[in-house]
XYZ file of C-alpha atoms in Angstrom:
121
model
C -25.981 21.776 28.121
C -23.217 19.283 27.477
C -23.566 15.746 28.717
C -21.156 12.849 28.630
C -22.668 9.387 28.841
C -20.377 6.458 29.512
C -20.967 2.769 29.004
C -19.108 -0.500 28.680
C -17.891 -1.154 32.188
C -18.275 -4.446 33.947
C -16.583 -7.389 35.609
C -13.941 -9.310 33.681
C -11.308 -11.920 34.371
C -7.637 -10.958 34.388
C -6.394 -10.955 30.828
C -9.809 -10.089 29.483
C -10.937 -7.088 27.493
C -13.488 -4.321 27.711
C -14.330 -1.389 25.511
C -15.592 1.756 27.157
C -17.469 4.397 25.241
C -18.356 7.983 26.032
C -20.798 9.941 23.917
C -20.982 13.715 24.177
C -24.202 15.527 23.401
C -25.691 18.986 23.748
C -24.475 22.398 22.666
C -21.136 21.476 21.171
C -19.223 23.655 18.779
C -15.934 21.846 18.993
C -14.346 19.178 21.138
C -10.676 19.940 21.557
C -9.755 17.117 23.852
C -11.225 13.954 25.268
C -9.731 11.699 27.835
C -10.241 8.897 30.270
C -9.469 9.032 33.970
C -9.807 6.390 36.607
C -10.079 6.354 40.354
C -9.555 3.343 42.558
C -10.862 3.227 46.130
C -8.683 5.314 48.394
C -6.671 6.669 45.477
C -6.612 9.965 43.645
C -8.084 10.242 40.202
C -5.513 9.317 37.575
C -5.264 10.368 33.964
C -5.238 7.237 31.826
C -5.382 8.308 28.195
C -6.057 11.399 26.117
C -6.786 12.218 22.509
C -6.621 15.728 21.087
C -8.589 17.289 18.275
C -5.589 16.649 16.074
C -5.634 12.966 16.903
C -2.603 12.866 19.153
C -2.849 10.229 21.849
C -1.069 9.831 25.151
C -1.187 7.162 27.818
C -0.082 6.684 31.352
C 2.859 4.288 31.452
C 0.955 1.543 33.234
C -1.472 1.046 30.322
C 0.796 1.575 27.337
C 0.566 -1.317 24.935
C -2.671 -2.550 26.494
C -5.145 0.320 26.155
C -6.087 2.235 23.027
C -8.028 5.480 22.948
C -9.890 6.407 19.790
C -12.681 8.674 18.667
C -15.550 8.899 16.238
C -15.960 12.572 15.459
C -19.258 12.085 13.656
C -20.738 10.670 16.847
C -18.823 12.871 19.299
C -17.752 9.668 20.946
C -14.505 8.520 22.474
C -13.605 4.912 23.162
C -11.149 3.160 25.386
C -10.249 -0.341 24.291
C -8.756 -2.165 27.255
C -6.926 -5.416 26.632
C -4.891 -7.681 28.882
C -6.678 -6.295 31.879
C -5.066 -6.623 35.276
C -6.542 -6.445 38.760
C -4.684 -3.165 39.165
C -6.926 -1.704 36.457
C -9.935 -1.998 38.740
C -11.393 1.466 39.179
C -14.209 3.766 38.260
C -13.415 5.164 34.836
C -14.471 8.697 33.980
C -14.731 10.384 30.627
C -13.612 13.997 30.337
C -13.935 16.433 27.458
C -12.826 19.982 26.772
C -15.679 21.541 24.825
C -16.300 24.885 23.189
C -19.981 25.744 22.834
C -19.557 28.631 20.423
C -17.160 30.386 18.102
C -16.117 32.903 20.762
C -16.899 30.855 23.830
C -14.383 29.628 26.322
C -13.446 26.000 26.580
C -15.094 24.184 29.459
C -14.367 20.822 30.951
C -17.126 18.244 31.355
C -17.213 14.924 33.122
C -19.155 11.753 32.707
C -20.777 9.952 35.604
C -18.210 7.177 35.688
C -18.418 3.493 34.889
C -17.099 0.696 37.080
C -14.434 -1.638 35.771
C -13.623 -4.624 37.955
C -10.896 -7.106 37.050
C -11.027 -10.130 39.289
C -10.952 -13.900 39.235
């Protein structure tokens, strides 16, 4: 009942910028957490950035100062602004959200389909 739809990926030159978006829809009572993960070929999925319901943000060290996670609660959407992109940022980026579908429901984790980010000259 909950879907996450990602967009904004693409091919950019090193030093360029992209903004990813992830819109959640469906039976949503509350979104407690949203985050971005990425997975490069042959590598394990890595947590990149998170934002809690209280607005607290955290980043993996490799993207601090370059990436910014934000949210638009009215749209149930989370964004990842990526600046000063490096070839090492090349990966499939996945949106993740911890969602409660009711007042007494448990919190479930949902994933987007992933969007490809390629940084190359």
